[in-house]
Structures are given as C-alpha cells and as structure tokens.
PDB file of C-alpha atoms in Angstrom:
ATOM      1  CA  CYS A   1       0.138   0.062   0.190  1.00  0.00           C
ATOM      2  CA  TYR A   2       1.649   3.184  -0.958  1.00  0.00           C
ATOM      3  CA  ALA A   3      -0.097   6.732   0.099  1.00  0.00           C
ATOM      4  CA  ARG A   4       1.241  10.513  -0.123  1.00  0.00           C
ATOM      5  CA  PHE A   5       0.043  13.611   1.335  1.00  0.00           C
ATOM      6  CA  VAL A   6       0.885  16.677  -0.538  1.00  0.00           C
ATOM      7  CA  VAL A   7       0.226  20.290   0.450  1.00  0.00           C
ATOM      8  CA  GLU A   8      -0.056  22.522  -2.886  1.00  0.00           C
ATOM      9  CA  LYS A   9       1.919  25.543  -2.029  1.00  0.00           C
ATOM     10  CA  ASN A  10       2.905  28.823  -3.710  1.00  0.00           C
ATOM     11  CA  SER A  11       5.430  30.924  -3.199  1.00  0.00           C
ATOM     12  CA  LEU A  12       4.584  34.336  -1.874  1.00  0.00           C
ATOM     13  CA  THR A  13       6.990  37.205  -2.044  1.00  0.00           C
ATOM     14  CA  VAL A  14       7.130  40.371  -0.131  1.00  0.00           C
ATOM     15  CA  THR A  15       8.403  43.297  -2.027  1.00  0.00           C
ATOM     16  CA  SER A  16       8.175  46.135  -0.066  1.00  0.00           C
ATOM     17  CA  PRO A  17       9.125  47.652   2.529  1.00  0.00           C
ATOM     18  CA  GLU A  18      12.835  47.045   2.502  1.00  0.00           C
ATOM     19  CA  LYS A  19      12.826  45.193   5.937  1.00  0.00           C
ATOM     20  CA  ILE A  20      10.926  42.196   5.691  1.00  0.00           C
ATOM     21  CA  LYS A  21      11.501  41.980   1.729  1.00  0.00           C
ATOM     22  CA  GLY A  22      11.797  37.953   1.164  1.00  0.00           C
ATOM     23  CA  THR A  23       9.989  34.692  -0.134  1.00  0.00           C
ATOM     24  CA  HIS A  24       7.563  32.333   1.792  1.00  0.00           C
ATOM     25  CA  ASP A  25       5.891  29.310   1.043  1.00  0.00           C
ATOM     26  CA  SER A  26       2.138  29.813   1.359  1.00  0.00           C
ATOM     27  CA  ALA A  27      -0.736  26.574   1.302  1.00  0.00           C
ATOM     28  CA  ILE A  28      -3.479  27.115  -1.288  1.00  0.00           C
ATOM     29  CA  GLY A  29      -6.803  26.900  -0.476  1.00  0.00           C
ATOM     30  CA  ASN A  30      -8.667  23.978  -1.533  1.00  0.00           C
ATOM     31  CA  PHE A  31     -11.170  26.350  -2.804  1.00  0.00           C
ATOM     32  CA  GLY A  32     -11.737  29.457  -4.971  1.00  0.00           C
ATOM     33  CA  ILE A  33      -9.970  29.806  -7.990  1.00  0.00           C
ATOM     34  CA  PRO A  34      -5.824  29.864  -7.376  1.00  0.00           C
ATOM     35  CA  GLN A  35      -4.420  31.362 -10.745  1.00  0.00           C
ATOM     36  CA  TYR A  36      -2.552  28.578 -11.763  1.00  0.00           C
ATOM     37  CA  GLY A  37       0.537  29.608 -14.242  1.00  0.00           C
ATOM     38  CA  GLY A  38       0.619  33.061 -13.191  1.00  0.00           C
ATOM     39  CA  SER A  39       0.801  35.565 -10.433  1.00  0.00           C
ATOM     40  CA  MET A  40      -0.915  38.471  -8.860  1.00  0.00           C
ATOM     41  CA  ALA A  41       0.825  41.670  -6.807  1.00  0.00           C
ATOM     42  CA  GLY A  42      -1.051  43.554  -4.334  1.00  0.00           C
ATOM     43  CA  VAL A  43      -1.149  45.487  -1.287  1.00  0.00           C
ATOM     44  CA  VAL A  44      -1.978  43.725   2.390  1.00  0.00           C
ATOM     45  CA  VAL A  45      -3.988  45.058   4.708  1.00  0.00           C
ATOM     46  CA  TYR A  46      -5.400  43.728   8.036  1.00  0.00           C
ATOM     47  CA  PRO A  47      -8.577  45.032   9.351  1.00  0.00           C
ATOM     48  CA  GLU A  48      -8.981  46.976  12.878  1.00  0.00           C
ATOM     49  CA  GLU A  49     -12.036  45.102  13.481  1.00  0.00           C
ATOM     50  CA  ASN A  50     -13.605  41.603  12.803  1.00  0.00           C
ATOM     51  CA  GLN A  51      -9.778  40.360  11.905  1.00  0.00           C
ATOM     52  CA  LYS A  52     -11.003  36.638  11.954  1.00  0.00           C
ATOM     53  CA  ALA A  53     -13.209  37.374   9.106  1.00  0.00           C
ATOM     54  CA  CYS A  54     -16.365  35.379  10.746  1.00  0.00           C
ATOM     55  CA  LYS A  55     -18.466  38.060  10.387  1.00  0.00           C
ATOM     56  CA  SER A  56     -19.807  39.956   7.165  1.00  0.00           C
ATOM     57  CA  PHE A  57     -17.613  43.169   6.778  1.00  0.00           C
ATOM     58  CA  ASP A  58     -20.798  44.949   5.957  1.00  0.00           C
ATOM     59  CA  ASP A  59     -21.648  45.133   9.595  1.00  0.00           C
ATOM     60  CA  PHE A  60     -18.621  46.776  10.141  1.00  0.00           C
ATOM     61  CA  TRP A  61     -18.887  49.249   7.130  1.00  0.00           C
ATOM     62  CA  ILE A  62     -15.535  48.105   6.105  1.00  0.00           C
ATOM     63  CA  SER A  63     -14.912  47.771   2.363  1.00  0.00           C
ATOM     64  CA  PHE A  64     -11.619  46.296   0.485  1.00  0.00           C
ATOM     65  CA  LYS A  65     -12.289  47.432  -2.925  1.00  0.00           C
ATOM     66  CA  SER A  66      -9.277  48.845  -4.566  1.00  0.00           C
ATOM     67  CA  LYS A  67      -9.347  52.218  -6.050  1.00  0.00           C
ATOM     68  CA  PRO A  68      -8.951  52.472 -10.081  1.00  0.00           C
ATOM     69  CA  GLY A  69      -5.262  52.108 -10.798  1.00  0.00           C
ATOM     70  CA  SER A  70      -4.199  50.870  -7.511  1.00  0.00           C
ATOM     71  CA  LEU A  71      -2.921  47.651  -6.822  1.00  0.00           C
ATOM     72  CA  PRO A  72      -5.520  44.715  -5.787  1.00  0.00           C
ATOM     73  CA  THR A  73      -6.370  44.427  -1.928  1.00  0.00           C
ATOM     74  CA  PHE A  74      -5.284  41.210  -0.525  1.00  0.00           C
ATOM     75  CA  VAL A  75      -6.799  40.838   3.061  1.00  0.00           C
ATOM     76  CA  LEU A  76      -4.689  39.244   5.711  1.00  0.00           C
ATOM     77  CA  VAL A  77      -6.923  37.616   8.616  1.00  0.00           C
ATOM     78  CA  ASP A  78      -6.617  35.348  11.588  1.00  0.00           C
ATOM     79  CA  ARG A  79      -7.117  31.754  11.939  1.00  0.00           C
ATOM     80  CA  GLY A  80      -9.750  30.580  14.163  1.00  0.00           C
ATOM     81  CA  ASP A  81     -13.617  30.670  15.211  1.00  0.00           C
ATOM     82  CA  CYS A  82     -15.118  29.476  11.860  1.00  0.00           C
ATOM     83  CA  PHE A  83     -14.192  27.827   8.603  1.00  0.00           C
ATOM     84  CA  PHE A  84     -11.812  28.868   6.324  1.00  0.00           C
ATOM     85  CA  ALA A  85     -14.045  29.037   3.360  1.00  0.00           C
ATOM     86  CA  LEU A  86     -16.255  31.388   5.449  1.00  0.00           C
ATOM     87  CA  LYS A  87     -13.424  33.875   5.905  1.00  0.00           C
ATOM     88  CA  VAL A  88     -12.674  34.018   2.199  1.00  0.00           C
ATOM     89  CA  TRP A  89     -16.309  34.358   1.097  1.00  0.00           C
ATOM     90  CA  ASN A  90     -16.682  37.554   3.842  1.00  0.00           C
ATOM     91  CA  VAL A  91     -13.808  38.880   2.244  1.00  0.00           C
ATOM     92  CA  GLN A  92     -14.452  38.414  -0.980  1.00  0.00           C
ATOM     93  CA  GLN A  93     -17.980  39.772  -0.229  1.00  0.00           C
ATOM     94  CA  ALA A  94     -16.373  43.092   1.078  1.00  0.00           C
ATOM     95  CA  GLY A  95     -14.256  43.484  -2.532  1.00  0.00           C
ATOM     96  CA  ALA A  96     -10.913  41.860  -2.116  1.00  0.00           C
ATOM     97  CA  SER A  97      -8.872  40.350  -4.638  1.00  0.00           C
ATOM     98  CA  ALA A  98      -7.129  37.511  -2.274  1.00  0.00           C
ATOM     99  CA  VAL A  99      -7.179  36.423   1.140  1.00  0.00           C
ATOM    100  CA  LEU A 100      -4.172  35.280   3.606  1.00  0.00           C
ATOM    101  CA  VAL A 101      -4.917  33.620   6.662  1.00  0.00           C
ATOM    102  CA  ALA A 102      -2.404  33.523   9.727  1.00  0.00           C
ATOM    103  CA  ASP A 103      -1.860  30.556  11.292  1.00  0.00           C
ATOM    104  CA  ASP A 104      -2.500  30.654  15.003  1.00  0.00           C
ATOM    105  CA  ILE A 105       0.096  28.263  15.951  1.00  0.00           C
ATOM    106  CA  GLU A 106       3.711  26.990  14.793  1.00  0.00           C
ATOM    107  CA  GLU A 107       3.093  24.055  12.518  1.00  0.00           C
ATOM    108  CA  ALA A 108       3.640  22.976   9.455  1.00  0.00           C
ATOM    109  CA  LEU A 109       1.622  24.409   6.694  1.00  0.00           C
ATOM    110  CA  ILE A 110      -1.604  22.415   6.256  1.00  0.00           C
ATOM    111  CA  THR A 111      -4.582  22.649   3.473  1.00  0.00           C
ATOM    112  CA  MET A 112      -7.438  24.975   3.971  1.00  0.00           C
ATOM    113  CA  ASP A 113     -10.285  22.643   2.871  1.00  0.00           C
ATOM    114  CA  ASN A 114     -13.802  22.912   2.471  1.00  0.00           C
ATOM    115  CA  PRO A 115     -16.284  22.499   5.518  1.00  0.00           C
ATOM    116  CA  GLU A 116     -18.106  19.259   5.821  1.00  0.00           C
ATOM    117  CA  GLU A 117     -21.539  19.113   3.999  1.00  0.00           C
ATOM    118  CA  ASP A 118     -23.899  21.475   5.219  1.00  0.00           C
ATOM    119  CA  SER A 119     -26.579  23.846   3.983  1.00  0.00           C
ATOM    120  CA  SER A 120     -25.420  26.977   5.410  1.00  0.00           C
ATOM    121  CA  SER A 121     -21.792  26.435   3.998  1.00  0.00           C
ATOM    122  CA  ALA A 122     -23.315  25.040   0.097  1.00  0.00           C
ATOM    123  CA  LYS A 123     -24.819  28.800  -0.789  1.00  0.00           C
ATOM    124  CA  TYR A 124     -20.868  29.930  -0.348  1.00  0.00           C
ATOM    125  CA  ILE A 125     -18.689  27.472  -1.084  1.00  0.00           C
ATOM    126  CA  GLU A 126     -19.412  27.407  -4.935  1.00  0.00           C
ATOM    127  CA  ASN A 127     -19.464  30.947  -5.328  1.00  0.00           C
ATOM    128  CA  ILE A 128     -16.172  32.014  -3.818  1.00  0.00           C
ATOM    129  CA  THR A 129     -13.822  33.142  -7.002  1.00  0.00           C
ATOM    130  CA  ILE A 130     -10.758  34.979  -5.474  1.00  0.00           C
ATOM    131  CA  PRO A 131      -7.740  32.618  -4.403  1.00  0.00           C
ATOM    132  CA  SER A 132      -6.745  31.934  -1.311  1.00  0.00           C
ATOM    133  CA  ALA A 133      -3.533  30.729   0.765  1.00  0.00           C
ATOM    134  CA  LEU A 134      -2.604  30.055   4.727  1.00  0.00           C
ATOM    135  CA  ILE A 135       0.478  31.353   5.879  1.00  0.00           C
ATOM    136  CA  GLU A 136       2.719  30.282   8.837  1.00  0.00           C
ATOM    137  CA  LYS A 137       1.998  32.171  12.442  1.00  0.00           C
ATOM    138  CA  THR A 138       5.554  33.954  12.536  1.00  0.00           C
ATOM    139  CA  PHE A 139       5.067  35.559   8.956  1.00  0.00           C
ATOM    140  CA  GLY A 140       1.820  36.778   9.640  1.00  0.00           C
ATOM    141  CA  GLU A 141       2.715  38.683  13.062  1.00  0.00           C
ATOM    142  CA  THR A 142       5.675  39.925  10.677  1.00  0.00           C
ATOM    143  CA  LEU A 143       3.197  41.187   8.513  1.00  0.00           C
ATOM    144  CA  LYS A 144       1.231  42.621  11.246  1.00  0.00           C
ATOM    145  CA  LYS A 145       4.018  44.815  12.534  1.00  0.00           C
ATOM    146  CA  ALA A 146       4.780  46.161   9.172  1.00  0.00           C
ATOM    147  CA  ILE A 147       1.439  46.931   8.713  1.00  0.00           C
ATOM    148  CA  SER A 148       0.714  48.676  12.520  1.00  0.00           C
ATOM    149  CA  GLY A 149       4.120  50.645  11.779  1.00  0.00           C
ATOM    150  CA  GLY A 150       2.399  52.513   8.876  1.00  0.00           C
ATOM    151  CA  ASP A 151       4.197  50.594   6.397  1.00  0.00           C
ATOM    152  CA  MET A 152       2.722  49.780   2.986  1.00  0.00           C
ATOM    153  CA  VAL A 153       3.158  45.909   2.410  1.00  0.00           C
ATOM    154  CA  ASN A 154       3.402  45.030  -1.085  1.00  0.00           C
ATOM    155  CA  VAL A 155       3.594  40.789  -2.082  1.00  0.00           C
ATOM    156  CA  ASN A 156       3.335  38.863  -5.310  1.00  0.00           C
ATOM    157  CA  LEU A 157       1.449  35.336  -4.889  1.00  0.00           C
ATOM    158  CA  ASP A 158       3.071  33.219  -7.673  1.00  0.00           C
ATOM    159  CA  TRP A 159       1.449  30.274  -8.561  1.00  0.00           C
ATOM    160  CA  ARG A 160       3.838  29.197 -11.535  1.00  0.00           C
ATOM    161  CA  GLU A 161       5.576  26.164  -9.991  1.00  0.00           C
ATOM    162  CA  ALA A 162       2.178  25.309  -7.882  1.00  0.00           C
ATOM    163  CA  VAL A 163       1.689  22.493 -10.126  1.00  0.00           C
ATOM    164  CA  PRO A 164       4.393  19.720 -10.059  1.00  0.00           C
ATOM    165  CA  HIS A 165       5.782  19.342 -13.787  1.00  0.00           C
ATOM    166  CA  PRO A 166       9.503  17.948 -13.003  1.00  0.00           C
ATOM    167  CA  ASP A 167      10.014  16.798 -16.584  1.00  0.00           C
ATOM    168  CA  ASP A 168       8.382  19.665 -18.351  1.00  0.00           C
ATOM    169  CA  ARG A 169       4.726  17.642 -18.152  1.00  0.00           C
ATOM    170  CA  VAL A 170       1.938  19.016 -15.887  1.00  0.00           C
ATOM    171  CA  GLU A 171       1.505  15.725 -13.233  1.00  0.00           C
ATOM    172  CA  TYR A 172      -2.348  15.109 -11.868  1.00  0.00           C
ATOM    173  CA  GLU A 173      -4.285  12.560 -10.464  1.00  0.00           C
ATOM    174  CA  LEU A 174      -8.046  11.841 -10.234  1.00  0.00           C
ATOM    175  CA  TRP A 175      -9.223   9.888  -6.628  1.00  0.00           C
ATOM    176  CA  THR A 176     -12.547   8.248  -6.617  1.00  0.00           C
ATOM    177  CA  ASN A 177     -14.243   5.536  -5.755  1.00  0.00           C
ATOM    178  CA  SER A 178     -17.494   3.119  -6.614  1.00  0.00           C
ATOM    179  CA  ASN A 179     -19.461   4.976  -4.177  1.00  0.00           C
ATOM    180  CA  ASP A 180     -18.122   8.131  -4.797  1.00  0.00           C
ATOM    181  CA  GLU A 181     -19.436  11.215  -2.338  1.00  0.00           C
ATOM    182  CA  CYS A 182     -18.153  14.534  -3.210  1.00  0.00           C
ATOM    183  CA  GLY A 183     -19.932  16.533  -1.152  1.00  0.00           C
ATOM    184  CA  VAL A 184     -22.029  19.889  -2.082  1.00  0.00           C
ATOM    185  CA  LYS A 185     -20.136  20.516  -5.399  1.00  0.00           C
ATOM    186  CA  CYS A 186     -20.527  16.988  -6.445  1.00  0.00           C
ATOM    187  CA  ASP A 187     -22.856  17.385  -9.818  1.00  0.00           C
ATOM    188  CA  MET A 188     -20.282  20.422 -10.805  1.00  0.00           C
ATOM    189  CA  LEU A 189     -17.445  18.328 -10.169  1.00  0.00           C
ATOM    190  CA  MET A 190     -18.808  14.983 -12.274  1.00  0.00           C
ATOM    191  CA  ALA A 191     -19.952  17.398 -15.231  1.00  0.00           C
ATOM    192  CA  PHE A 192     -16.110  18.990 -15.228  1.00  0.00           C
ATOM    193  CA  VAL A 193     -14.689  15.281 -15.489  1.00  0.00           C
ATOM    194  CA  LYS A 194     -17.416  14.702 -18.183  1.00  0.00           C
ATOM    195  CA  ASP A 195     -16.468  18.079 -20.244  1.00  0.00           C
ATOM    196  CA  PHE A 196     -12.680  17.949 -19.818  1.00  0.00           C
ATOM    197  CA  LYS A 197     -12.384  14.297 -21.255  1.00  0.00           C
ATOM    198  CA  GLY A 198     -11.615  15.700 -24.623  1.00  0.00           C
ATOM    199  CA  ALA A 199      -9.119  18.166 -23.576  1.00  0.00           C
ATOM    200  CA  ALA A 200      -7.566  15.633 -21.288  1.00  0.00           C
ATOM    201  CA  GLN A 201      -6.738  13.365 -23.977  1.00  0.00           C
ATOM    202  CA  ILE A 202      -5.216  15.870 -26.198  1.00  0.00           C
ATOM    203  CA  LEU A 203      -2.995  17.291 -23.667  1.00  0.00           C
ATOM    204  CA  GLU A 204      -1.776  13.565 -22.898  1.00  0.00           C
ATOM    205  CA  LYS A 205      -1.080  12.472 -26.535  1.00  0.00           C
ATOM    206  CA  GLY A 206       0.702  15.939 -27.012  1.00  0.00           C
ATOM    207  CA  GLY A 207       2.754  15.054 -24.090  1.00  0.00           C
ATOM    208  CA  TYR A 208       1.729  17.956 -21.889  1.00  0.00           C
ATOM    209  CA  THR A 209       0.696  16.084 -18.968  1.00  0.00           C
ATOM    210  CA  GLN A 210       0.742  12.702 -17.386  1.00  0.00           C
ATOM    211  CA  PHE A 211      -2.484  11.736 -16.093  1.00  0.00           C
ATOM    212  CA  THR A 212      -2.859   9.015 -13.429  1.00  0.00           C
ATOM    213  CA  PRO A 213      -5.999   7.678 -12.426  1.00  0.00           C
ATOM    214  CA  HIS A 214      -7.006   6.188  -9.153  1.00  0.00           C
ATOM    215  CA  TYR A 215     -10.398   3.975  -8.632  1.00  0.00           C
ATOM    216  CA  ILE A 216     -10.852   2.352  -5.158  1.00  0.00           C
ATOM    217  CA  THR A 217     -13.108  -0.429  -5.321  1.00  0.00           C
ATOM    218  CA  TRP A 218     -14.242  -3.060  -2.800  1.00  0.00           C
TER     219      TRP A 218
END
C-alpha cells in the first residue's frame, strides 16, 4: 500500500518594505480559483475589526475594493472561530482580490479545505472566486507588525510552480471510488470530469501532461 499527502503550495514574495523583503511558502486553499500558471501583485491590509473574518464586513462598514489604478487588495485575517471558506467568502464579499490566513499555532502548513457538507456552507462555497492561502504564524506576525507601523506592504503571489512538472509535463491525479460522495459540489465536479475528457486526451497525447487515475473499489 502506497500513499502520500501533498500540501499544495505557492510562493509569496514580499516586495516592500525593504526590511521584510523575502519569499515565503503559503498553502493554497482547496476552494476558490488560484491563478495557476500566473502571479498576482497586491497590497496587504489587516482589518482593525473582524480580524478573523467570521462576520460580514458590511456589519463594520468595511470595504476592501481597490481604487482605480491602484494595486489589488489582499486581506490578512486570523485563523480560528469559523471555517476557512467562510472567512474567504466574507472577505470576497467586501471586495478583496485575495485572502491570506495567518495560522494561530506554529506548525507545518496545512491545506485549507472545504467544511463538512451542510446547507449553510453550500450556498457560498461554490461562489468563491478569489484565491486564498494559509501562511505561517510567525510570518503573519511580521506582516501585521509592518502594517501597524504604517508601512505599505506589497506582496506577489506566484502560482507558476504550484503544479508539479519535473519533466516539463504537468502531473495530475484523479482519486475516486465506486461509492463516490464528493459533497456539495458533486454535480459540478462530475460534469467537469465529463467535459474535460476531450481536452485531457489531447494534452496527454501531445506529451504535455501525465495523468494518473486512482479508482478504489471493494
């Protein structure tokens, strides 16, 4: 029996201020739409209220919509008290372009996943369109300190190396079973598998991808 668990990561580079410049790992959220193959630059803000983003920012009269000509807004929030997906949804509704969730304990990065299926989460999970990522607690504290000190913190999220391709082919896998229960997005996921069939065959025959299906039965 062989198994492995992979935390999908992308690079996060702080480009200013000078004193905290550097590149860090972040764990891509398992919902929303990461910009695979691309990157996104933005300015990080840390809200003075609703810092865990478990409530609507409308309740606090807070908006993260970028002004015309300015960089997109990346909102830094704290982990805890509610689902990761709910935090991202609330920030998206307030106009942000991406979400960074600061871990609340010192640990290796984990994947922010969908909550267990329930009617309250179903109505927003499928409508999350912005990317999100979990960052380490220490790095989160560094960003908060810089922001509270009045610095404009600019970062670049880079997804170009997120998909494994050691031999210049994108490697991807599909896990399913004879009693597949894929949750609130099941119909959409199954439709995607069917719709993607033709493109997948073309990519595989062209040598651009390496696809490994896993079908579990008993």
